[in-house]
mmCIF file of C-alpha atoms and ligand atoms in Angstrom:
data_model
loop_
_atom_site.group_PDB
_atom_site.id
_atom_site.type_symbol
_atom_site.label_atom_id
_atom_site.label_comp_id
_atom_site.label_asym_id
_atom_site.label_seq_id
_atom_site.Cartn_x
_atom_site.Cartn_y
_atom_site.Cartn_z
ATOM 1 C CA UNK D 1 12.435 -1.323 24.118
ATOM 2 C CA UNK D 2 9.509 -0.538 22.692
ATOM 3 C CA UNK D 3 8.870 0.159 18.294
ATOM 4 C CA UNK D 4 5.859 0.782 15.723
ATOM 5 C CA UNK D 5 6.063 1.199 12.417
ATOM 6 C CA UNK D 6 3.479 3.505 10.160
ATOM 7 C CA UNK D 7 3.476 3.132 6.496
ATOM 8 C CA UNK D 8 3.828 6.272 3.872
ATOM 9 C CA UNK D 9 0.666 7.037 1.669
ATOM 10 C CA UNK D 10 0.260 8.101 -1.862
ATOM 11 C CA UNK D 11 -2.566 10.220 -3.004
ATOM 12 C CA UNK D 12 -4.628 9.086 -6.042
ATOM 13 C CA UNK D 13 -6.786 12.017 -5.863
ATOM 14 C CA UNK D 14 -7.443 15.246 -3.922
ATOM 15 C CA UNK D 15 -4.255 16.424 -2.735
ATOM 16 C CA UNK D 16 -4.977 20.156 -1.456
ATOM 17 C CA UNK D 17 -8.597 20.244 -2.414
ATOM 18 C CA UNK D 18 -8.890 18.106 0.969
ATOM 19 C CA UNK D 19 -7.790 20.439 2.975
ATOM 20 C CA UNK D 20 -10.647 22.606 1.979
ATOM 21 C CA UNK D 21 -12.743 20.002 2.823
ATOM 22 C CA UNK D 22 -12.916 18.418 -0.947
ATOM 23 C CA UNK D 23 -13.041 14.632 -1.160
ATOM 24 C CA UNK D 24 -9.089 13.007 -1.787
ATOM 25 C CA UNK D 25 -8.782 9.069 -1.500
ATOM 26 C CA UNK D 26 -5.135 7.829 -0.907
ATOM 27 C CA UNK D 27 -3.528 4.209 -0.498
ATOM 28 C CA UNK D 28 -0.853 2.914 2.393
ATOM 29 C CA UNK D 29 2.515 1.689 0.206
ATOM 30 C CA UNK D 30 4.695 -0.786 1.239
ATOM 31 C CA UNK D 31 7.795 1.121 2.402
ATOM 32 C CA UNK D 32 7.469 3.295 5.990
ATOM 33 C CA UNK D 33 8.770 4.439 9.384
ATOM 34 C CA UNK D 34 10.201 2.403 12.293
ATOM 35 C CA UNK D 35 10.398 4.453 15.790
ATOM 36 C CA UNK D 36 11.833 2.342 18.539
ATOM 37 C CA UNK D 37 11.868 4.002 22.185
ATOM 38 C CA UNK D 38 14.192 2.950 24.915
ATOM 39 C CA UNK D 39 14.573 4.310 28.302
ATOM 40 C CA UNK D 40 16.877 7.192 28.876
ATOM 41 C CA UNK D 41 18.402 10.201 31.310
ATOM 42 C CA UNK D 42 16.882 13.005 29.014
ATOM 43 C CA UNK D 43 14.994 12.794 25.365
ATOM 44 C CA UNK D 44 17.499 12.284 22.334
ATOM 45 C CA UNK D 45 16.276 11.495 18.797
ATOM 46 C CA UNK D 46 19.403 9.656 17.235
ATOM 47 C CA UNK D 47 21.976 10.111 19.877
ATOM 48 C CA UNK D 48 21.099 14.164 20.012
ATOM 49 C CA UNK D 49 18.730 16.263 22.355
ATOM 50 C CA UNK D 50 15.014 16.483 20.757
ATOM 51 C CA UNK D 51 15.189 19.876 19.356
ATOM 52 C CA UNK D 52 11.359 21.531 18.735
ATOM 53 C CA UNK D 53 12.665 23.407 15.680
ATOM 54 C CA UNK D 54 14.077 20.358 14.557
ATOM 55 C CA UNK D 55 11.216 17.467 14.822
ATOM 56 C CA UNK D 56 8.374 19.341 15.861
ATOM 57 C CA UNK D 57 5.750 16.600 15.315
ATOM 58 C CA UNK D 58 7.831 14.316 18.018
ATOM 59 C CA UNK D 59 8.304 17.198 20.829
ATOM 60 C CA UNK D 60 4.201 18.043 20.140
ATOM 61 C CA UNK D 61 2.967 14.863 20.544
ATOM 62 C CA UNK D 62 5.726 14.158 23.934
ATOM 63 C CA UNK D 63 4.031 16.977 25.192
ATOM 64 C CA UNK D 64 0.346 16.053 24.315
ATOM 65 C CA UNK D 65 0.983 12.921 26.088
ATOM 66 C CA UNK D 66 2.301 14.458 29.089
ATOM 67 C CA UNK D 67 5.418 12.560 29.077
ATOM 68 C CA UNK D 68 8.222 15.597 29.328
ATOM 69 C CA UNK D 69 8.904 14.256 32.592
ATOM 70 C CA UNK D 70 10.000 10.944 31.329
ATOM 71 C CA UNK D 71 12.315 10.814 29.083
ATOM 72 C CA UNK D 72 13.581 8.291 26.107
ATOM 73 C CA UNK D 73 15.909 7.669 23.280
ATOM 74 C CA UNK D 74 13.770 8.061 20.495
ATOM 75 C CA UNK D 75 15.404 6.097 17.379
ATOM 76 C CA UNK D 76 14.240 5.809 13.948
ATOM 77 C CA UNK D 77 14.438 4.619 10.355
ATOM 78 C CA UNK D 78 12.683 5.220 7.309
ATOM 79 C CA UNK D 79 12.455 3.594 4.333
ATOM 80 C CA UNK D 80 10.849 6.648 3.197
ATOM 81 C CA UNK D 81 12.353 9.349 0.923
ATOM 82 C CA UNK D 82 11.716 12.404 3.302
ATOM 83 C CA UNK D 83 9.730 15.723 2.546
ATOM 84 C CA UNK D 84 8.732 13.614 -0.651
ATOM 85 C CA UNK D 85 4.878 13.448 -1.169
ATOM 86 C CA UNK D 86 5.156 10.039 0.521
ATOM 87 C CA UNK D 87 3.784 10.801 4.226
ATOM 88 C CA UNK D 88 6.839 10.773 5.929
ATOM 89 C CA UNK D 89 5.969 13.356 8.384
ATOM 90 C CA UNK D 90 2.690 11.731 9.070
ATOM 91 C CA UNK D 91 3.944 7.557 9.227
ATOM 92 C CA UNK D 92 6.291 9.210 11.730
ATOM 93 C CA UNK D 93 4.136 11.282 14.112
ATOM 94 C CA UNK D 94 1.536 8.067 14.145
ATOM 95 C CA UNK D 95 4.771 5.570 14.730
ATOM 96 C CA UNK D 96 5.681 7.399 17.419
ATOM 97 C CA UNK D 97 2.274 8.112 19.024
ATOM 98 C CA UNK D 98 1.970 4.270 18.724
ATOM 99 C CA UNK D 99 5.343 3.880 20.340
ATOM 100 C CA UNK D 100 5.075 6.242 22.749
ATOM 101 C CA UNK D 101 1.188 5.363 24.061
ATOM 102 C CA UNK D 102 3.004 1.678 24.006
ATOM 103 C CA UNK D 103 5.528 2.811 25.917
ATOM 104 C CA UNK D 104 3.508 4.398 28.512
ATOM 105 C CA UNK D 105 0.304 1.780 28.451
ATOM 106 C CA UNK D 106 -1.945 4.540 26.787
ATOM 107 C CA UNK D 107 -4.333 3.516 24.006
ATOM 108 C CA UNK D 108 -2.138 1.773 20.764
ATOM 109 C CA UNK D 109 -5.934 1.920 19.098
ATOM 110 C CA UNK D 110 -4.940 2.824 15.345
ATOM 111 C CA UNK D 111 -7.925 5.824 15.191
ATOM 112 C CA UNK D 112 -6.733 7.271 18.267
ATOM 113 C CA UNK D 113 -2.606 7.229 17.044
ATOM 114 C CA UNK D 114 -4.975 9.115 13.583
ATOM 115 C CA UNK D 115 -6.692 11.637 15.419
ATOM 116 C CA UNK D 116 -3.398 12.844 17.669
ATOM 117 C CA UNK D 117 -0.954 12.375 14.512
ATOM 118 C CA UNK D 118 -3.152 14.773 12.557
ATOM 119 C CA UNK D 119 -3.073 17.229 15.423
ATOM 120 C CA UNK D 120 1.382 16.920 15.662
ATOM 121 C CA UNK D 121 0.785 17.733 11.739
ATOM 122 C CA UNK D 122 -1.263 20.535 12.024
ATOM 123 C CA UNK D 123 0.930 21.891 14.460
ATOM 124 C CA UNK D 124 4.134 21.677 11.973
ATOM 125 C CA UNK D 125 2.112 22.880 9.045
ATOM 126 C CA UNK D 126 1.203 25.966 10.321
ATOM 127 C CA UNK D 127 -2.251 25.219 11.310
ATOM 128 C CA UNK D 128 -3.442 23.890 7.682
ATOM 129 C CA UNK D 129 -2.994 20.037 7.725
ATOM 130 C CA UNK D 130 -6.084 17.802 6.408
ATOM 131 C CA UNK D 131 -6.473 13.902 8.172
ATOM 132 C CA UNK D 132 -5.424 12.601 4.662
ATOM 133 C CA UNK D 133 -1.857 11.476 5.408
ATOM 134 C CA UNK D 134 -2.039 10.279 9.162
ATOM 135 C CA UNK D 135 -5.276 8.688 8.464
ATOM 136 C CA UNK D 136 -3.471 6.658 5.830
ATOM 137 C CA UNK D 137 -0.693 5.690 7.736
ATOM 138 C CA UNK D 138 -3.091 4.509 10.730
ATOM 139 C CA UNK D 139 -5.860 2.920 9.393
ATOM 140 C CA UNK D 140 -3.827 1.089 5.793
ATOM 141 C CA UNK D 141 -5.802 -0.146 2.746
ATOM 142 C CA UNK D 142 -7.528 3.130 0.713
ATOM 143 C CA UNK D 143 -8.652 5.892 2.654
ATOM 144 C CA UNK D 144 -11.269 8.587 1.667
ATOM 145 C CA UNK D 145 -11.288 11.611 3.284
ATOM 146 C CA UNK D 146 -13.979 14.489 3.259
ATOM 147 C CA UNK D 147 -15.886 16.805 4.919
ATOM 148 C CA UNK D 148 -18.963 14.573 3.786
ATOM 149 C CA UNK D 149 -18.844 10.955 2.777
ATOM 150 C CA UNK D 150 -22.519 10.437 1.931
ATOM 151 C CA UNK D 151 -22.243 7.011 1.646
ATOM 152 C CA UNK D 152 -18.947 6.861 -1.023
ATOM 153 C CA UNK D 153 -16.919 4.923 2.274
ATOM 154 C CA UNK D 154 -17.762 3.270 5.076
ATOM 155 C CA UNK D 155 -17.280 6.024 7.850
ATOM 156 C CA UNK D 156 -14.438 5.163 10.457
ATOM 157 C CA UNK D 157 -13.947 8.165 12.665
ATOM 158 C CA UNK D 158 -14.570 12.623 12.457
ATOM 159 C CA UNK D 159 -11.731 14.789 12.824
ATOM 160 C CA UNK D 160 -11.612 18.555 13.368
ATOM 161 C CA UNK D 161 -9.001 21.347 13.284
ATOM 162 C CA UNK D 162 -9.083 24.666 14.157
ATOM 163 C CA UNK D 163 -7.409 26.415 10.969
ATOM 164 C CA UNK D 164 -6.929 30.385 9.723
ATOM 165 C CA UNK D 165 -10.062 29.476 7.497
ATOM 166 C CA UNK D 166 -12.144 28.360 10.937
ATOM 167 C CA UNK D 167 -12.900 25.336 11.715
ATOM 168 C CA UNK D 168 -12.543 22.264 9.600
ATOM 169 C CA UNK D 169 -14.149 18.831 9.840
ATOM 170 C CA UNK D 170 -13.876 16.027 7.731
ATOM 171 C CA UNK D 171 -15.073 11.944 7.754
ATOM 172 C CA UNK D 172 -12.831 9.505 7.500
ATOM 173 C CA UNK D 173 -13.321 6.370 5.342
ATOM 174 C CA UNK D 174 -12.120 2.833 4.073
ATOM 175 C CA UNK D 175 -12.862 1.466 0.904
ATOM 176 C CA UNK D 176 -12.113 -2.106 0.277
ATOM 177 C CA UNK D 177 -10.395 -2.964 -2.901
ATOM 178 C CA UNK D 178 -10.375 -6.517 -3.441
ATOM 179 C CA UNK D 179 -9.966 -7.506 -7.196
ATOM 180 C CA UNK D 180 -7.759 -9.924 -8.660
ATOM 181 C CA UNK D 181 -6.109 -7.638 -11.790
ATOM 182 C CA UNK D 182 -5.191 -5.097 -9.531
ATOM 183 C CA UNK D 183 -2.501 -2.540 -11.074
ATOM 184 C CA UNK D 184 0.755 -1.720 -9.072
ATOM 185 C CA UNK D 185 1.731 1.824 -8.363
ATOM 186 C CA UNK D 186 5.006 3.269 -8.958
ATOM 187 C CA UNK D 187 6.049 6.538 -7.222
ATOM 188 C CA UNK D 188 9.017 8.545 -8.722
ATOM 189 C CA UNK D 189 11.257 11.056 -6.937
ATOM 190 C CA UNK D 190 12.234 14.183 -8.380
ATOM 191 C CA UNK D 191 14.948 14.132 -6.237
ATOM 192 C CA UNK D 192 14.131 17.955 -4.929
ATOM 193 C CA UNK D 193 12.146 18.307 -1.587
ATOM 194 C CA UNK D 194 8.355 19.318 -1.326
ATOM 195 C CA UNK D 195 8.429 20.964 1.666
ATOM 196 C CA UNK D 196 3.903 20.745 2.705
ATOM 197 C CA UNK D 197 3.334 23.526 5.073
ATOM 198 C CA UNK D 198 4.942 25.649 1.956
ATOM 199 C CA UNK D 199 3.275 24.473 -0.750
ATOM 200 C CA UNK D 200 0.192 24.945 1.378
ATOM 201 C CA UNK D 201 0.469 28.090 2.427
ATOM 202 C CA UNK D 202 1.113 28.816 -1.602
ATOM 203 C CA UNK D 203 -2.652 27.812 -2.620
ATOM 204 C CA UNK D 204 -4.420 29.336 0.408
ATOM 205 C CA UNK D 205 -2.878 32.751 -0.801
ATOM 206 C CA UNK D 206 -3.126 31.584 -4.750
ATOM 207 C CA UNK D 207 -6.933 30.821 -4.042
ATOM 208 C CA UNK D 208 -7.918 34.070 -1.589
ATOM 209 C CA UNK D 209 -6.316 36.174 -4.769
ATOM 210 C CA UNK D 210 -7.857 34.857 -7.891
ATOM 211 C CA UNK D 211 -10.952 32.858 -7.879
ATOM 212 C CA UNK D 212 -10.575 30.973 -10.820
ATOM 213 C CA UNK D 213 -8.104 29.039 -8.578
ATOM 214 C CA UNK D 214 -10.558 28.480 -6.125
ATOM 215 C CA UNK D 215 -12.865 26.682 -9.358
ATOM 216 C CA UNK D 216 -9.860 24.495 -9.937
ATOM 217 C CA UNK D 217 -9.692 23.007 -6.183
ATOM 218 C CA UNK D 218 -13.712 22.288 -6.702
ATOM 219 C CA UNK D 219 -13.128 20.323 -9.943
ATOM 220 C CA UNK D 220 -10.260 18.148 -7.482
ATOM 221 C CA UNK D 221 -12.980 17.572 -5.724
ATOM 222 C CA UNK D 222 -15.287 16.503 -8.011
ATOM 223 C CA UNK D 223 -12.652 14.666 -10.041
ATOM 224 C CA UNK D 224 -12.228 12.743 -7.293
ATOM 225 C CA UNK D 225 -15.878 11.460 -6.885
ATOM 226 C CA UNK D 226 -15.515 10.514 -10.058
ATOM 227 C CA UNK D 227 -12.361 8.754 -9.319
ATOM 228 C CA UNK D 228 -13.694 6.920 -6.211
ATOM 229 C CA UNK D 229 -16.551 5.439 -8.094
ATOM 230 C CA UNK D 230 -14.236 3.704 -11.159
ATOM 231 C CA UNK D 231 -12.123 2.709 -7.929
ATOM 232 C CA UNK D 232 -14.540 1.042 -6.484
ATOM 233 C CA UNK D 233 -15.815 -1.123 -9.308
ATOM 234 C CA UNK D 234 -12.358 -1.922 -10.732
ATOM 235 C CA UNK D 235 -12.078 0.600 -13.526
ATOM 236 C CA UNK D 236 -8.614 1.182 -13.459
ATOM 237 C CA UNK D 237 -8.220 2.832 -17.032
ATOM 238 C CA UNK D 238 -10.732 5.259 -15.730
ATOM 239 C CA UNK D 239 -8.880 5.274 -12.445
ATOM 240 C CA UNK D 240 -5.625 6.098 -14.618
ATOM 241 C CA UNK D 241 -7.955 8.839 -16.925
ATOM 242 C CA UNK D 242 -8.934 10.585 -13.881
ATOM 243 C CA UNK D 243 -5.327 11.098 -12.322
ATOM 244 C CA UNK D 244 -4.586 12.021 -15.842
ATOM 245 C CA UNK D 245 -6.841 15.081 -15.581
ATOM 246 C CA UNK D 246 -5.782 15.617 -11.589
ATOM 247 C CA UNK D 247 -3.036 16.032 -12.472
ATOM 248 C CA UNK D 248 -3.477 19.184 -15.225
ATOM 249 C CA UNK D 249 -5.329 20.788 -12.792
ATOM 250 C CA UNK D 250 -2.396 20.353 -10.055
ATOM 251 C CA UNK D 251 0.051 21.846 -12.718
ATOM 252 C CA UNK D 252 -2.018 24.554 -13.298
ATOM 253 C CA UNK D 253 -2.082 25.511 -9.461
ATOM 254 C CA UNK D 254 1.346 25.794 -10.281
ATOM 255 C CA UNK D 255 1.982 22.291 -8.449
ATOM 256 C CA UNK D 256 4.271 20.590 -10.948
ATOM 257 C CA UNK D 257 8.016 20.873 -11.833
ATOM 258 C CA UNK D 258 9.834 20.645 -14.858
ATOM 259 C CA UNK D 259 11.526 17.713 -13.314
ATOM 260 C CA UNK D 260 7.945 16.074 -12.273
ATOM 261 C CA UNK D 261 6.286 16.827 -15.705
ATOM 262 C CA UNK D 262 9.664 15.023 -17.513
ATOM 263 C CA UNK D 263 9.043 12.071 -15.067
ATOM 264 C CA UNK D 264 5.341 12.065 -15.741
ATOM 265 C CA UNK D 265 5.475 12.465 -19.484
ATOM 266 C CA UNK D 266 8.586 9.191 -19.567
ATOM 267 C CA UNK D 267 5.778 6.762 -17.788
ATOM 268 C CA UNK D 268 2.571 7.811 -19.935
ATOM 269 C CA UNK D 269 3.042 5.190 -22.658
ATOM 270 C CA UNK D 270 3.826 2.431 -20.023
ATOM 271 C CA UNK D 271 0.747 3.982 -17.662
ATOM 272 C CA UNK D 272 -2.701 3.550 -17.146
ATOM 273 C CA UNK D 273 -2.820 7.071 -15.656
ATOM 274 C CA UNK D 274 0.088 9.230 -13.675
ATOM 275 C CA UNK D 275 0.124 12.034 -11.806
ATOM 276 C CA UNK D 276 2.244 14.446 -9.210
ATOM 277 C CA UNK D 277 1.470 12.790 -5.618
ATOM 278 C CA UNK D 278 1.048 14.961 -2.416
ATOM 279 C CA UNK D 279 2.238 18.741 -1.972
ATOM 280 C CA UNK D 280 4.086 19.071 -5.198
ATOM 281 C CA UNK D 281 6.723 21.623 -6.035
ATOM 282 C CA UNK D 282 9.304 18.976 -5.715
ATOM 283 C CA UNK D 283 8.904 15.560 -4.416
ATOM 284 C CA UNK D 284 7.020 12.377 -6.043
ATOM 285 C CA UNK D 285 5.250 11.549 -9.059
ATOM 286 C CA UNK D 286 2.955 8.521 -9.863
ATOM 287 C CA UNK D 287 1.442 5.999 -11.657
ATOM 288 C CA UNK D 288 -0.928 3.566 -12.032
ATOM 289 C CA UNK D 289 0.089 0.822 -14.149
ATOM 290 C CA UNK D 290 0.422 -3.046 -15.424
ATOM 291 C CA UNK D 291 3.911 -2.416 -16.005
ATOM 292 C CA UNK D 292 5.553 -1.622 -12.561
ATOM 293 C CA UNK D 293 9.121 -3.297 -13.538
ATOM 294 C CA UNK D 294 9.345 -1.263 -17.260
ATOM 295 C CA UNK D 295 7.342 2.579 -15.401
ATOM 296 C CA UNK D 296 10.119 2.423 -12.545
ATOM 297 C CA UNK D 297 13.218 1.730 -15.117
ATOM 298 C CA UNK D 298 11.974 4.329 -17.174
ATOM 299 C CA UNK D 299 11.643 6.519 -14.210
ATOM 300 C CA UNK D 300 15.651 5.695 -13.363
ATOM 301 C CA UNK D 301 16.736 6.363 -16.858
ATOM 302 C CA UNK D 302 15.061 9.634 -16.407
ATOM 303 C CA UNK D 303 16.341 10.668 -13.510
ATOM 304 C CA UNK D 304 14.388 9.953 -10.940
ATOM 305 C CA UNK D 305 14.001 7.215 -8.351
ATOM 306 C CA UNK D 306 11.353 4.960 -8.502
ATOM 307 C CA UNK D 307 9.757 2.623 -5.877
ATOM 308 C CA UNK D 308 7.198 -0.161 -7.017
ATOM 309 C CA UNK D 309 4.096 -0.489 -4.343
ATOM 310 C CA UNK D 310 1.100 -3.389 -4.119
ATOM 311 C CA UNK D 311 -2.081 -0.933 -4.708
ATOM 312 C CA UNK D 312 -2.583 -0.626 -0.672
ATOM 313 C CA UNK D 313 -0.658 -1.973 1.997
ATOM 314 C CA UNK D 314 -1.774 -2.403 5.996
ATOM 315 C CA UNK D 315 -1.772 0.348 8.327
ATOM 316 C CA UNK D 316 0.426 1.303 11.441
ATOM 317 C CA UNK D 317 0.977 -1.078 14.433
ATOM 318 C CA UNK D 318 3.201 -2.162 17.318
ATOM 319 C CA UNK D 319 5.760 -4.306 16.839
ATOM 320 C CA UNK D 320 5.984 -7.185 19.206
ATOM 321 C CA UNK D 321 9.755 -8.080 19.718
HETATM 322 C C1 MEV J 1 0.034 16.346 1.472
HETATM 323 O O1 MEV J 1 0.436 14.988 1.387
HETATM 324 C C2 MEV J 1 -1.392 16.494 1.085
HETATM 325 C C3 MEV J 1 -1.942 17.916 1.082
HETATM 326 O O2 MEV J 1 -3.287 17.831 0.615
HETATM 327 C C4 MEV J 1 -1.873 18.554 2.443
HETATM 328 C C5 MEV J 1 -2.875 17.969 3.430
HETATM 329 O O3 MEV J 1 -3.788 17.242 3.052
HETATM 330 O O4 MEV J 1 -2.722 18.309 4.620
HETATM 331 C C6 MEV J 1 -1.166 18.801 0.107
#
């Protein structure tokens, strides 16, 4: 038997501006996906037949590696809350590329698993799918992502993707936080699904009808510059100020919930800074705080469930049993 295990990701800045080629910076958490594969007479995913309509990512990337021909049980378990904001789609397409190139003694380098997990995720979003998430997952620690870095991370690897808007490119970059008063994170779910390649789809058209839109994706982006730089010298109230600020412009894409803005209002007093986290229109919220133990109660008594995260975790890898 063979297993990896890819963590989720949550986005401190960026979320759908990326995949326009605007900067977004995101952190590995500490909860994930597990895929173990074992040999078998035909492919199954949890004791039933691997269905295309049903986990598209897995059958995409068991045909990219040319490996119809021999099959596996596919199991696996996530920690994750799915179609949630927290990567779940993308720690599971890297697990399993990492798994599966195990499996089959093809490269287990963490870039590669990226650069083919982004491709599974294109695929299932409809063609629209920035690095951001898989990138996370691979690589751990804080990510930046953009179609140019100049010199705000150290650059790690290029990915493209051919999209309905043409052809997209972005660098892919680590940032290394090391401080000693680092702040936790706490993610909160809603408790109703974001589903990505919907939410998507929902700004492209927002953004090809009413320009203003458009404007509000380019301050993401520059938001997030801002962001990166009070990230990398420690400045977590300005870290918290700038998610602040994300996150009106998010809500005003039409992004947020009633549910999420409750959640996010609960945690500002105990917050440095909290925002909605990945695709929105369900799914998680976040924050940045001092307080993880009092911002995830809150979050509970609110409704919601909360999960308390280090400020970056490690990346995906093999598991050696
Ligand atoms: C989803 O976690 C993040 C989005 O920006 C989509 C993407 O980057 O592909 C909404």
């Amino acid at each position: 038997m063979v297993s990896a295990y890819a963590p989720g990701k949550a986005i401190l800045f960026g979320e759908h501006a990326v995949v326009y080629g605007h900067p977004a910076v995101a952190v590995a958490i500490s909860k994930g996906v597990q895929v173990s594969l074992s040999g078998s007479d035909s492919w199954t995913v949890g004791n039933r037949p691997l269905c295309p309509n049903r986990h598209p990512h897995l059958n995409w990337l068991v045909e990219r590696n040319n490996l119809t021909d021999r099959p596996m049980s596919i199991k696996i378990s996530s920690e994750l809350f799915p179609a949630a904001g927290q990567g779940s789609s993308a720690a599971l397409s890297v697990a399993a590329q990492l798994a599966l190139a195990e499996f089959s003694g093809l490269s287990t380098d963490t870039v590669d698993a990226a650069i083919t997990a982004h491709q599974a995720e294109a695929y299932a979003q409809f063609g629209r799918a920035s690095p951001t998430d898989t990138a996370t997952s691979s690589l751990g620690g804080c990510v930046v992502v953009s179609n140019n870095l100049s010199g705000t991370a150290d650059t790690i690897f290029r990915a493209s993707l051919e999209t309905p808007e043409g052809v997209m490119e972005w660098d892919i970059g680590t940032v290394d936080l090391t401080y000693d008063d680092m702040p936790h994170i706490v993610l909160g779910h809603s408790g109703a699904p974001s589903q990505t390649g919907k939410m998507v789809s929902m700004v492209a058209e927002l953004i090809s009808e009413n320009q203003e839109k458009k404007q509000d994706l380019d301050f993401i982006g520059e938001l997030t510059l801002m962001g990166l730089v009070a990230l990398r010298s420690g400045a977590w109230e300005a870290v918290g100020m700038t998610m602040d600020v994300c996150h009106e412009k998010l809500r005003s894409l039409g992004l947020s919930t009633p549910v999420l803005e409750t959640l996010i209002e609960a945690v500002r007093p105990h917050s440095l800074g909290a925002k909605l986290t990945g695709s929105g229109g369900g799914g998680c919220m976040m924050a940045l705080t001092y307080n993880p133990e009092r911002v995830a109660q809150t979050i509970e008594l609110s409704g919601g469930r909360a999960i308390i995260t280090p400020m970056h975790c490690d990346g995906a890898r093999v598991l050696k049993s």
